[in-house]
Amino acid sequence: MNPPAATELPVVVIGAGPAGLAAAAHLIDQGIEPLVLEAGPTAGAAVREWSHVRLFSTWGEVVDPAAEKLLAPTGWTRPDPATYPSGGDWAELYLQPLADVLGDRVRTGARVTGASRTGRDRIVDADREAQPFVVHVAHTDGREERLFARAVIDASGTWATPSPAGGSGLPALGEKTAADRITYRVPDLKDPAVRARYAGKRTAVIGSGASAFTALAYLADLAKSDDGTGTKGVWILRRGISGSTFGGGSADQLPARGALGLAAKAAVDEGHADAVTGFRTEAIERADDGRLVLVGEDGRRLDPVDEVIVLTGFRPDLSFLDELRLRLDERLQAPVELAPLIDPNQHSCGTVYPHGHRELSHPEQGIYLVGMKSYGRAPTFLAMTGYEQVRSVAAAIAGDLDAADRVELTLPETGVCGGAGLFDAPESDQSGGCCAPAPQLVQLGVPAAVAVGVTAAEEAPAGGCCGS
């Protein structure tokens, strides 16, 4: 079947999460028809999997303007912009209503398995740019389909591909066979079955970002509850501990984000978690009683734990884009023009230089990675970033380059800056950052929060100086 002319085709948006649905809204605002393909059973399927976790961005920061414009005629009103939604709130009160307004433009249970140029594999140059995109889709009922598109916006995120426990970026030896005692998500300890799994148990938490902070705070709260006596966390860090380990604290312009690190510090200070520093996991072995023993690359063997929570970040799934010509940074797997702005080896203040379609473009014209996926393995993504990205991209696809280039984005400071890569070495001098004071002890009586789009950021920003 020959596809119609490209201008008559929709723009395929992969993923019905916050960035994908916002992209659809901006495309409609530009007079372009979107088609959103979501692998999960509902819009916001990934967000719903962490519905129990509170965002550290407020409602005022997680609603896209073009989406709100679409929702307004339905009588929808934005929740109090100063309050913090949970993942469940975000999905039910915003993402689902937005998907409902988009109607048939959103198809769920539709997993994209491949994207290419019609009649052109990755190698072929001839008349390439004139060909529309072809997208292969697998449906939950077993059907396969191919669709044609004038452009492709990949907003599929990174939630489905968490990073492993292994210190070299590879799964630790024995990690896969120990899967029955390992999770890669912040557990919902309000769920009785999940709570019973961790209550009174010794649990290793591997990671040093927002999600690790959240898990430690949850475990500490469990330890202090009537049914949690004996609960103990073992915090596994690949680097040493300094004042900057716990994030920006009171220096963070997102107060709930700063509070996360303070809650983790409280868990350690109050004895609900022990910290093991400079530990890179090489192997996970099974003890005689079924518990797990973590073995470090330096030969250290830790005391057995009952459970392991691996929160070492996420990485993009690029497999279904293999026939397209992408230009990605060799470290972050982010677009090469964007990577220097977000590379945690260089800086991680959270304030990203304004960027849009130009930084997100590739040699293959018309394909854009947006949202969390655009950051590759970098952990500092915020929803506001994604909304501005898709506004610029939609304008570029519409041919309005003036609007596309008019990118304005100011993100709050994390209060901790500098290269996280430096602080990955446990022996480094980690005192003396110039952005953040040492975090102060706080109580854990309020629900912990996680970042929008960085719910398991592995190497949290640490130390250094703003502007680096």
Tab-separated table of C-alpha atoms in Angstrom:
chain	number	residue	atom	x	y	z
A	1	MET	CA	0.000	0.000	0.000
A	2	ASN	CA	1.394	3.394	-0.941
A	3	PRO	CA	1.130	5.997	1.812
A	4	PRO	CA	-0.561	9.345	1.173
A	5	ALA	CA	1.434	12.554	0.923
A	6	ALA	CA	3.327	13.344	4.089
A	7	THR	CA	1.395	16.538	4.821
A	8	GLU	CA	-1.827	14.509	4.950
A	9	LEU	CA	-0.413	12.139	7.556
A	10	PRO	CA	-0.569	12.464	11.320
A	11	VAL	CA	2.404	12.916	13.580
A	12	VAL	CA	2.893	9.704	15.544
A	13	VAL	CA	3.599	10.328	19.219
A	14	ILE	CA	5.020	7.351	21.101
A	15	GLY	CA	3.832	7.284	24.697
A	16	ALA	CA	0.747	8.709	26.409
A	17	GLY	CA	2.561	10.061	29.426
A	18	PRO	CA	2.871	13.718	30.421
A	19	ALA	CA	5.211	14.694	27.561
A	20	GLY	CA	3.409	12.628	24.917
A	21	LEU	CA	-0.054	13.964	25.733
A	22	ALA	CA	1.329	17.506	25.886
A	23	ALA	CA	2.895	16.958	22.457
A	24	ALA	CA	-0.511	15.958	21.106
A	25	ALA	CA	-2.077	19.097	22.572
A	26	HIS	CA	0.581	21.329	21.008
A	27	LEU	CA	0.221	19.612	17.631
A	28	ILE	CA	-3.522	20.229	17.684
A	29	ASP	CA	-2.818	23.854	18.584
A	30	GLN	CA	-0.705	23.980	15.409
A	31	GLY	CA	-3.463	22.441	13.301
A	32	ILE	CA	-1.674	19.094	12.980
A	33	GLU	CA	-3.353	15.774	13.698
A	34	PRO	CA	-1.545	13.617	16.287
A	35	LEU	CA	-1.788	9.883	16.808
A	36	VAL	CA	-0.603	8.812	20.257
A	37	LEU	CA	0.455	5.180	20.687
A	38	GLU	CA	0.644	3.912	24.270
A	39	ALA	CA	1.991	0.456	25.100
A	40	GLY	CA	0.189	0.328	28.440
A	41	PRO	CA	-3.513	-0.273	29.070
A	42	THR	CA	-4.246	3.361	29.981
A	43	ALA	CA	-2.894	6.832	29.483
A	44	GLY	CA	-0.180	7.585	31.997
A	45	ALA	CA	0.474	3.883	32.523
A	46	ALA	CA	4.035	4.433	33.771
A	47	VAL	CA	2.995	7.232	36.132
A	48	ARG	CA	0.326	4.978	37.593
A	49	GLU	CA	3.022	2.479	38.557
A	50	TRP	CA	4.363	5.001	41.051
A	51	SER	CA	0.963	6.371	42.015
A	52	HIS	CA	1.853	6.140	45.727
A	53	VAL	CA	4.787	8.534	45.431
A	54	ARG	CA	4.386	12.293	45.744
A	55	LEU	CA	5.946	14.597	43.163
A	56	PHE	CA	8.274	17.348	44.330
A	57	SER	CA	6.849	19.674	41.686
A	58	THR	CA	3.563	21.438	42.371
A	59	TRP	CA	0.404	21.290	40.281
A	60	GLY	CA	1.392	24.690	38.934
A	61	GLU	CA	4.479	23.111	37.375
A	62	VAL	CA	3.070	19.876	35.957
A	63	VAL	CA	0.145	21.060	33.803
A	64	ASP	CA	0.997	21.989	30.228
A	65	PRO	CA	-0.574	25.254	28.944
A	66	ALA	CA	-1.750	23.816	25.610
A	67	ALA	CA	-3.233	20.816	27.418
A	68	GLU	CA	-5.046	23.117	29.823
A	69	LYS	CA	-6.439	25.004	26.834
A	70	LEU	CA	-7.861	21.733	25.461
A	71	LEU	CA	-9.301	20.771	28.843
A	72	ALA	CA	-10.930	24.113	29.658
A	73	PRO	CA	-14.087	23.636	27.519
A	74	THR	CA	-14.866	20.430	29.411
A	75	GLY	CA	-15.141	22.321	32.693
A	76	TRP	CA	-11.836	20.954	33.948
A	77	THR	CA	-10.077	23.125	36.496
A	78	ARG	CA	-6.502	22.799	37.604
A	79	PRO	CA	-6.072	21.659	41.220
A	80	ASP	CA	-4.560	24.119	43.682
A	81	PRO	CA	-1.324	25.108	41.896
A	82	ALA	CA	0.606	25.333	45.176
A	83	THR	CA	-0.071	21.728	46.229
A	84	TYR	CA	1.933	18.600	45.417
A	85	PRO	CA	0.162	15.777	43.561
A	86	SER	CA	1.003	12.128	43.935
A	87	GLY	CA	1.622	10.091	40.817
A	88	GLY	CA	-1.923	8.772	41.164
A	89	ASP	CA	-3.318	12.292	41.408
A	90	TRP	CA	-1.394	13.368	38.324
A	91	ALA	CA	-2.709	10.426	36.322
A	92	GLU	CA	-6.335	10.574	37.465
A	93	LEU	CA	-6.880	14.320	37.698
A	94	TYR	CA	-4.895	15.463	34.672
A	95	LEU	CA	-3.491	12.806	32.346
A	96	GLN	CA	-6.670	10.738	32.045
A	97	PRO	CA	-8.960	13.741	31.443
A	98	LEU	CA	-6.510	14.967	28.808
A	99	ALA	CA	-6.488	11.572	27.110
A	100	ASP	CA	-10.294	11.565	27.213
A	101	VAL	CA	-10.400	14.929	25.432
A	102	LEU	CA	-8.000	13.624	22.791
A	103	GLY	CA	-10.337	10.655	22.296
A	104	ASP	CA	-9.516	8.363	19.374
A	105	ARG	CA	-6.229	10.152	18.850
A	106	VAL	CA	-4.903	8.064	21.759
A	107	ARG	CA	-4.606	4.305	21.276
A	108	THR	CA	-3.679	2.157	24.257
A	109	GLY	CA	-2.296	-1.366	24.204
A	110	ALA	CA	-0.300	-0.351	21.118
A	111	ARG	CA	3.428	-0.990	21.458
A	112	VAL	CA	5.733	0.493	18.829
A	113	THR	CA	8.169	-2.200	17.692
A	114	GLY	CA	9.946	-0.316	14.931
A	115	ALA	CA	10.182	2.951	13.005
A	116	SER	CA	11.829	3.677	9.672
A	117	ARG	CA	11.433	5.556	6.406
A	118	THR	CA	8.993	3.948	4.019
A	119	GLY	CA	10.933	1.715	1.663
A	120	ARG	CA	14.280	2.885	3.040
A	121	ASP	CA	16.333	1.059	5.631
A	122	ARG	CA	19.032	2.848	7.577
A	123	ILE	CA	21.582	2.506	4.756
A	124	VAL	CA	19.646	3.916	1.796
A	125	ASP	CA	20.150	7.607	0.919
A	126	ALA	CA	18.158	7.889	-2.314
A	127	ASP	CA	15.121	10.164	-1.948
A	128	ARG	CA	15.119	9.375	1.767
A	129	GLU	CA	13.790	12.647	3.183
A	130	ALA	CA	10.837	12.585	0.785
A	131	GLN	CA	9.531	9.331	2.229
A	132	PRO	CA	7.086	9.346	5.141
A	133	PHE	CA	7.893	7.463	8.294
A	134	VAL	CA	6.548	3.959	8.737
A	135	VAL	CA	5.797	2.765	12.256
A	136	HIS	CA	5.194	-0.872	13.192
A	137	VAL	CA	2.810	-1.501	16.073
A	138	ALA	CA	2.015	-4.658	18.051
A	139	HIS	CA	-1.386	-4.720	19.753
A	140	THR	CA	-2.240	-6.617	22.916
A	141	ASP	CA	-4.614	-8.893	20.980
A	142	GLY	CA	-1.724	-10.102	18.837
A	143	ARG	CA	-2.447	-7.954	15.784
A	144	GLU	CA	0.394	-6.213	14.004
A	145	GLU	CA	-0.083	-3.012	12.080
A	146	ARG	CA	1.982	-0.515	10.163
A	147	LEU	CA	1.170	3.170	10.221
A	148	PHE	CA	2.511	6.102	8.237
A	149	ALA	CA	3.494	9.446	9.717
A	150	ARG	CA	4.821	12.835	8.626
A	151	ALA	CA	6.987	12.943	11.769
A	152	VAL	CA	7.621	10.877	14.903
A	153	ILE	CA	7.865	12.220	18.442
A	154	ASP	CA	9.218	9.609	20.825
A	155	ALA	CA	7.983	10.418	24.331
A	156	SER	CA	8.142	6.825	25.558
A	157	GLY	CA	10.308	7.720	28.550
A	158	THR	CA	12.703	5.392	30.327
A	159	TRP	CA	10.512	3.836	33.031
A	160	ALA	CA	10.494	0.376	31.440
A	161	THR	CA	14.300	0.110	31.386
A	162	PRO	CA	15.748	0.627	34.871
A	163	SER	CA	19.486	0.379	35.326
A	164	PRO	CA	20.871	-2.689	37.132
A	165	ALA	CA	22.594	-3.055	40.495
A	166	GLY	CA	25.981	-3.815	38.994
A	167	GLY	CA	28.570	-1.101	39.503
A	168	SER	CA	29.777	-1.293	35.891
A	169	GLY	CA	26.376	-0.623	34.337
A	170	LEU	CA	25.851	-4.343	33.716
A	171	PRO	CA	23.705	-6.621	35.883
A	172	ALA	CA	25.672	-7.943	38.835
A	173	LEU	CA	26.536	-11.622	38.655
A	174	GLY	CA	23.546	-13.446	40.083
A	175	GLU	CA	21.272	-10.399	39.873
A	176	LYS	CA	18.824	-12.003	37.472
A	177	THR	CA	18.568	-15.253	39.408
A	178	ALA	CA	17.877	-13.286	42.595
A	179	ALA	CA	14.964	-11.450	40.980
A	180	ASP	CA	12.453	-12.795	43.518
A	181	ARG	CA	14.029	-10.593	46.213
A	182	ILE	CA	14.869	-7.543	44.084
A	183	THR	CA	12.709	-4.622	42.996
A	184	TYR	CA	13.670	-1.671	40.813
A	185	ARG	CA	10.890	0.591	42.058
A	186	VAL	CA	10.146	2.506	45.253
A	187	PRO	CA	7.843	0.089	47.115
A	188	ASP	CA	4.337	1.111	48.118
A	189	LEU	CA	4.442	0.419	51.838
A	190	LYS	CA	0.782	1.348	52.228
A	191	ASP	CA	-0.098	-1.829	50.345
A	192	PRO	CA	-0.460	-4.526	53.053
A	193	ALA	CA	1.191	-7.233	50.952
A	194	VAL	CA	4.135	-5.015	50.046
A	195	ARG	CA	4.415	-3.754	53.617
A	196	ALA	CA	4.634	-7.321	54.907
A	197	ARG	CA	7.486	-7.994	52.490
A	198	TYR	CA	9.668	-5.329	54.134
A	199	ALA	CA	8.381	-5.109	57.716
A	200	GLY	CA	10.955	-6.387	60.204
A	201	LYS	CA	13.355	-7.159	57.361
A	202	ARG	CA	16.827	-5.984	56.443
A	203	THR	CA	16.698	-4.234	53.063
A	204	ALA	CA	19.539	-2.936	50.904
A	205	VAL	CA	18.826	0.273	48.964
A	206	ILE	CA	21.260	0.773	46.084
A	207	GLY	CA	21.389	4.290	44.627
A	208	SER	CA	21.976	7.885	45.640
A	209	GLY	CA	19.226	9.919	44.002
A	210	ALA	CA	15.680	11.019	44.669
A	211	SER	CA	14.189	7.539	44.619
A	212	ALA	CA	16.809	6.151	47.002
A	213	PHE	CA	16.063	9.017	49.385
A	214	THR	CA	12.369	8.210	49.152
A	215	ALA	CA	12.855	4.492	49.788
A	216	LEU	CA	15.051	5.173	52.821
A	217	ALA	CA	12.457	7.559	54.237
A	218	TYR	CA	9.685	5.015	53.687
A	219	LEU	CA	11.680	2.267	55.400
A	220	ALA	CA	12.463	4.580	58.322
A	221	ASP	CA	8.769	5.366	58.741
A	222	LEU	CA	8.031	1.636	58.658
A	223	ALA	CA	10.704	0.978	61.299
A	224	LYS	CA	9.026	3.477	63.641
A	225	SER	CA	5.549	1.999	63.202
A	226	ASP	CA	3.929	-0.622	65.425
A	227	ASP	CA	4.137	-3.343	62.767
A	228	GLY	CA	7.631	-2.480	61.573
A	229	THR	CA	9.821	-3.338	64.540
A	230	GLY	CA	13.188	-4.590	63.353
A	231	THR	CA	12.996	-2.963	59.917
A	232	LYS	CA	16.465	-1.873	58.843
A	233	GLY	CA	17.819	-0.216	55.718
A	234	VAL	CA	21.315	-0.694	54.330
A	235	TRP	CA	22.135	2.199	52.017
A	236	ILE	CA	24.643	1.231	49.325
A	237	LEU	CA	26.519	4.186	47.808
A	238	ARG	CA	29.178	4.086	45.147
A	239	ARG	CA	30.847	7.126	46.632
A	240	GLY	CA	31.498	8.549	50.086
A	241	ILE	CA	29.167	10.668	52.220
A	242	SER	CA	29.508	14.440	52.489
A	243	GLY	CA	27.134	17.317	53.081
A	244	SER	CA	26.302	17.289	49.386
A	245	THR	CA	25.340	13.609	49.335
A	246	PHE	CA	21.871	14.463	50.552
A	247	GLY	CA	21.074	16.978	47.818
A	248	GLY	CA	20.375	20.668	48.120
A	249	GLY	CA	18.450	20.677	51.378
A	250	SER	CA	17.184	24.147	52.228
A	251	ALA	CA	19.113	25.587	49.245
A	252	ASP	CA	16.887	23.752	46.756
A	253	GLN	CA	14.374	26.039	45.070
A	254	LEU	CA	12.005	23.073	44.949
A	255	PRO	CA	11.522	22.652	48.716
A	256	ALA	CA	9.990	19.178	48.484
A	257	ARG	CA	12.986	17.990	46.468
A	258	GLY	CA	15.369	19.375	49.080
A	259	ALA	CA	13.361	17.682	51.830
A	260	LEU	CA	13.985	14.289	50.238
A	261	GLY	CA	17.686	14.355	50.983
A	262	LEU	CA	17.042	15.628	54.483
A	263	ALA	CA	14.711	12.694	55.103
A	264	ALA	CA	17.405	10.257	53.955
A	265	LYS	CA	19.899	11.935	56.282
A	266	ALA	CA	17.438	11.577	59.134
A	267	ALA	CA	17.039	7.860	58.397
A	268	VAL	CA	20.806	7.418	58.785
A	269	ASP	CA	21.191	9.757	61.758
A	270	GLU	CA	18.363	8.074	63.658
A	271	GLY	CA	19.806	4.621	63.095
A	272	HIS	CA	17.106	3.287	60.790
A	273	ALA	CA	19.620	2.818	57.971
A	274	ASP	CA	23.335	2.044	57.841
A	275	ALA	CA	25.373	3.542	55.012
A	276	VAL	CA	27.951	1.493	53.100
A	277	THR	CA	30.148	3.805	51.047
A	278	GLY	CA	32.461	3.293	48.106
A	279	PHE	CA	30.695	0.023	47.284
A	280	ARG	CA	30.247	-1.102	43.686
A	281	THR	CA	28.222	-4.264	43.452
A	282	GLU	CA	29.891	-7.044	41.478
A	283	ALA	CA	27.794	-10.047	42.508
A	284	ILE	CA	24.622	-10.942	44.373
A	285	GLU	CA	24.867	-14.360	45.975
A	286	ARG	CA	22.258	-16.479	47.695
A	287	ALA	CA	22.963	-17.388	51.319
A	288	ASP	CA	21.986	-20.793	52.733
A	289	ASP	CA	18.848	-19.299	54.303
A	290	GLY	CA	17.746	-17.752	50.992
A	291	ARG	CA	18.796	-14.215	51.836
A	292	LEU	CA	21.116	-12.228	49.571
A	293	VAL	CA	24.751	-11.304	50.030
A	294	LEU	CA	26.104	-8.316	48.106
A	295	VAL	CA	29.712	-8.660	46.979
A	296	GLY	CA	31.684	-5.566	45.981
A	297	GLU	CA	34.220	-5.166	43.220
A	298	ASP	CA	36.816	-4.684	45.967
A	299	GLY	CA	35.980	-8.090	47.472
A	300	ARG	CA	33.894	-6.857	50.387
A	301	ARG	CA	30.983	-9.096	51.344
A	302	LEU	CA	28.110	-7.466	53.198
A	303	ASP	CA	25.958	-9.137	55.813
A	304	PRO	CA	22.926	-10.894	54.285
A	305	VAL	CA	19.804	-8.870	53.487
A	306	ASP	CA	16.239	-10.046	52.997
A	307	GLU	CA	15.415	-7.688	50.135
A	308	VAL	CA	17.194	-5.403	47.673
A	309	ILE	CA	15.765	-2.188	46.212
A	310	VAL	CA	17.792	-1.125	43.161
A	311	LEU	CA	17.349	2.563	42.331
A	312	THR	CA	20.305	3.298	40.087
A	313	GLY	CA	18.551	5.292	37.404
A	314	PHE	CA	17.008	4.543	34.032
A	315	ARG	CA	18.205	4.309	30.466
A	316	PRO	CA	16.448	4.753	27.110
A	317	ASP	CA	15.237	1.838	25.012
A	318	LEU	CA	16.539	2.656	21.535
A	319	SER	CA	15.956	-0.768	19.990
A	320	PHE	CA	12.843	0.153	17.994
A	321	LEU	CA	14.581	3.213	16.498
A	322	ASP	CA	17.464	1.222	15.062
A	323	GLU	CA	16.577	1.913	11.405
A	324	LEU	CA	16.564	5.676	11.911
A	325	ARG	CA	19.639	7.859	11.780
A	326	LEU	CA	20.022	9.260	15.260
A	327	ARG	CA	22.904	11.331	16.569
A	328	LEU	CA	23.309	10.491	20.259
A	329	ASP	CA	25.925	11.368	22.834
A	330	GLU	CA	28.207	8.435	23.553
A	331	ARG	CA	27.845	8.847	27.316
A	332	LEU	CA	24.266	9.835	27.987
A	333	GLN	CA	22.534	8.450	24.870
A	334	ALA	CA	20.881	11.867	24.605
A	335	PRO	CA	20.840	14.078	21.474
A	336	VAL	CA	24.369	15.400	21.022
A	337	GLU	CA	23.369	19.065	21.127
A	338	LEU	CA	21.441	18.582	24.364
A	339	ALA	CA	23.963	16.377	26.160
A	340	PRO	CA	26.446	19.102	27.212
A	341	LEU	CA	23.611	21.002	28.889
A	342	ILE	CA	22.628	18.089	31.129
A	343	ASP	CA	25.775	15.955	31.480
A	344	PRO	CA	26.186	15.178	35.208
A	345	ASN	CA	29.920	14.735	34.623
A	346	GLN	CA	30.045	18.474	33.975
A	347	HIS	CA	27.220	20.040	35.944
A	348	SER	CA	23.925	19.154	37.543
A	349	CYS	CA	22.415	22.356	38.877
A	350	GLY	CA	19.022	21.513	37.414
A	351	THR	CA	18.875	24.824	35.530
A	352	VAL	CA	19.085	23.797	31.884
A	353	TYR	CA	19.897	26.283	29.150
A	354	PRO	CA	16.709	26.922	27.129
A	355	HIS	CA	16.447	24.339	24.404
A	356	GLY	CA	13.985	23.067	21.856
A	357	HIS	CA	13.765	21.515	18.418
A	358	ARG	CA	17.289	22.376	17.315
A	359	GLU	CA	18.950	20.654	20.266
A	360	LEU	CA	16.578	17.704	19.843
A	361	SER	CA	17.050	17.199	16.108
A	362	HIS	CA	18.877	14.334	14.403
A	363	PRO	CA	20.338	13.634	10.963
A	364	GLU	CA	17.000	11.926	10.276
A	365	GLN	CA	14.757	14.947	9.863
A	366	GLY	CA	11.377	14.621	11.537
A	367	ILE	CA	12.267	12.316	14.437
A	368	TYR	CA	12.458	13.824	17.924
A	369	LEU	CA	13.164	12.262	21.299
A	370	VAL	CA	11.443	14.345	23.956
A	371	GLY	CA	10.638	14.200	27.642
A	372	MET	CA	12.639	11.947	29.925
A	373	LYS	CA	13.856	9.934	26.951
A	374	SER	CA	15.580	12.999	25.527
A	375	TYR	CA	17.811	13.062	28.604
A	376	GLY	CA	19.064	9.521	27.966
A	377	ARG	CA	20.719	8.459	31.215
A	378	ALA	CA	20.861	11.937	32.780
A	379	PRO	CA	18.746	12.141	35.944
A	380	THR	CA	17.719	15.786	36.318
A	381	PHE	CA	14.612	15.975	34.126
A	382	LEU	CA	11.567	18.017	35.102
A	383	ALA	CA	8.087	18.041	33.542
A	384	MET	CA	8.418	21.732	32.681
A	385	THR	CA	11.376	20.864	30.457
A	386	GLY	CA	9.332	18.355	28.493
A	387	TYR	CA	6.424	20.730	27.994
A	388	GLU	CA	8.681	23.403	26.537
A	389	GLN	CA	10.410	20.812	24.350
A	390	VAL	CA	7.180	19.620	22.751
A	391	ARG	CA	5.913	23.174	22.245
A	392	SER	CA	9.055	23.962	20.243
A	393	VAL	CA	8.978	20.664	18.340
A	394	ALA	CA	5.306	21.043	17.371
A	395	ALA	CA	5.989	24.544	16.054
A	396	ALA	CA	8.973	23.253	14.059
A	397	ILE	CA	6.926	20.458	12.498
A	398	ALA	CA	4.310	23.064	11.551
A	399	GLY	CA	7.019	25.120	9.866
A	400	ASP	CA	6.818	28.034	12.288
A	401	LEU	CA	10.519	28.300	13.038
A	402	ASP	CA	10.181	31.710	14.680
A	403	ALA	CA	7.930	30.205	17.347
A	404	ALA	CA	10.001	27.039	17.517
A	405	ASP	CA	13.178	29.000	18.197
A	406	ARG	CA	11.539	31.241	20.769
A	407	VAL	CA	12.382	28.912	23.639
A	408	GLU	CA	11.990	30.280	27.144
A	409	LEU	CA	12.550	28.017	30.115
A	410	THR	CA	13.783	28.732	33.624
A	411	LEU	CA	14.098	25.801	36.009
A	412	PRO	CA	14.573	25.971	39.768
A	413	GLU	CA	18.071	25.426	41.131
A	414	THR	CA	18.710	22.144	42.903
A	415	GLY	CA	21.081	23.927	45.240
A	416	VAL	CA	23.774	21.376	44.407
A	417	CYS	CA	25.922	21.786	41.381
A	418	GLY	CA	29.126	20.517	39.863
A	419	GLY	CA	30.091	17.260	38.252
A	420	ALA	CA	28.640	14.147	39.793
A	421	GLY	CA	31.308	12.158	38.000
A	422	LEU	CA	33.952	13.640	40.297
A	423	PHE	CA	32.084	12.509	43.367
A	424	ASP	CA	31.627	8.997	42.075
A	425	ALA	CA	35.095	8.285	43.479
A	426	PRO	CA	34.755	7.458	47.177
A	427	GLU	CA	38.184	8.829	47.998
A	428	SER	CA	37.479	12.265	46.495
A	429	ASP	CA	37.438	15.329	48.692
A	430	GLN	CA	33.735	16.052	48.773
A	431	SER	CA	33.598	18.884	51.278
A	432	GLY	CA	33.505	22.493	50.219
A	433	GLY	CA	30.832	22.803	47.542
A	434	CYS	CA	29.852	26.433	47.073
A	435	CYS	CA	26.148	26.029	46.402
A	436	ALA	CA	24.633	24.086	49.250
A	437	PRO	CA	24.925	24.196	53.005
A	438	ALA	CA	25.066	20.917	54.881
A	439	PRO	CA	21.496	19.593	55.123
A	440	GLN	CA	19.780	19.950	58.475
A	441	LEU	CA	18.046	17.087	60.228
A	442	VAL	CA	14.293	16.885	59.602
A	443	GLN	CA	11.562	14.620	60.880
A	444	LEU	CA	9.923	12.033	58.628
A	445	GLY	CA	6.331	12.576	59.614
A	446	VAL	CA	5.286	13.888	56.193
A	447	PRO	CA	5.070	11.830	52.987
A	448	ALA	CA	8.263	11.746	50.974
A	449	ALA	CA	8.324	13.025	47.424
A	450	VAL	CA	10.071	12.183	44.179
A	451	ALA	CA	11.084	14.099	41.131
A	452	VAL	CA	8.982	14.412	38.044
A	453	GLY	CA	10.683	12.112	35.540
A	454	VAL	CA	13.676	11.340	37.744
A	455	THR	CA	12.135	8.939	40.155
A	456	ALA	CA	15.243	6.783	40.293
A	457	ALA	CA	18.099	9.086	39.522
A	458	GLU	CA	21.200	7.114	40.267
A	459	GLU	CA	24.040	9.580	40.654
A	460	ALA	CA	22.418	12.557	42.372
A	461	PRO	CA	24.006	15.943	41.835
A	462	ALA	CA	26.807	16.524	44.292
A	463	GLY	CA	29.034	19.387	45.343
A	464	GLY	CA	30.959	21.664	43.059
A	465	CYS	CA	30.105	25.220	42.017
A	466	CYS	CA	27.204	26.698	40.095
A	467	GLY	CA	28.029	27.686	36.583
A	468	SER	CA	30.495	24.865	36.066
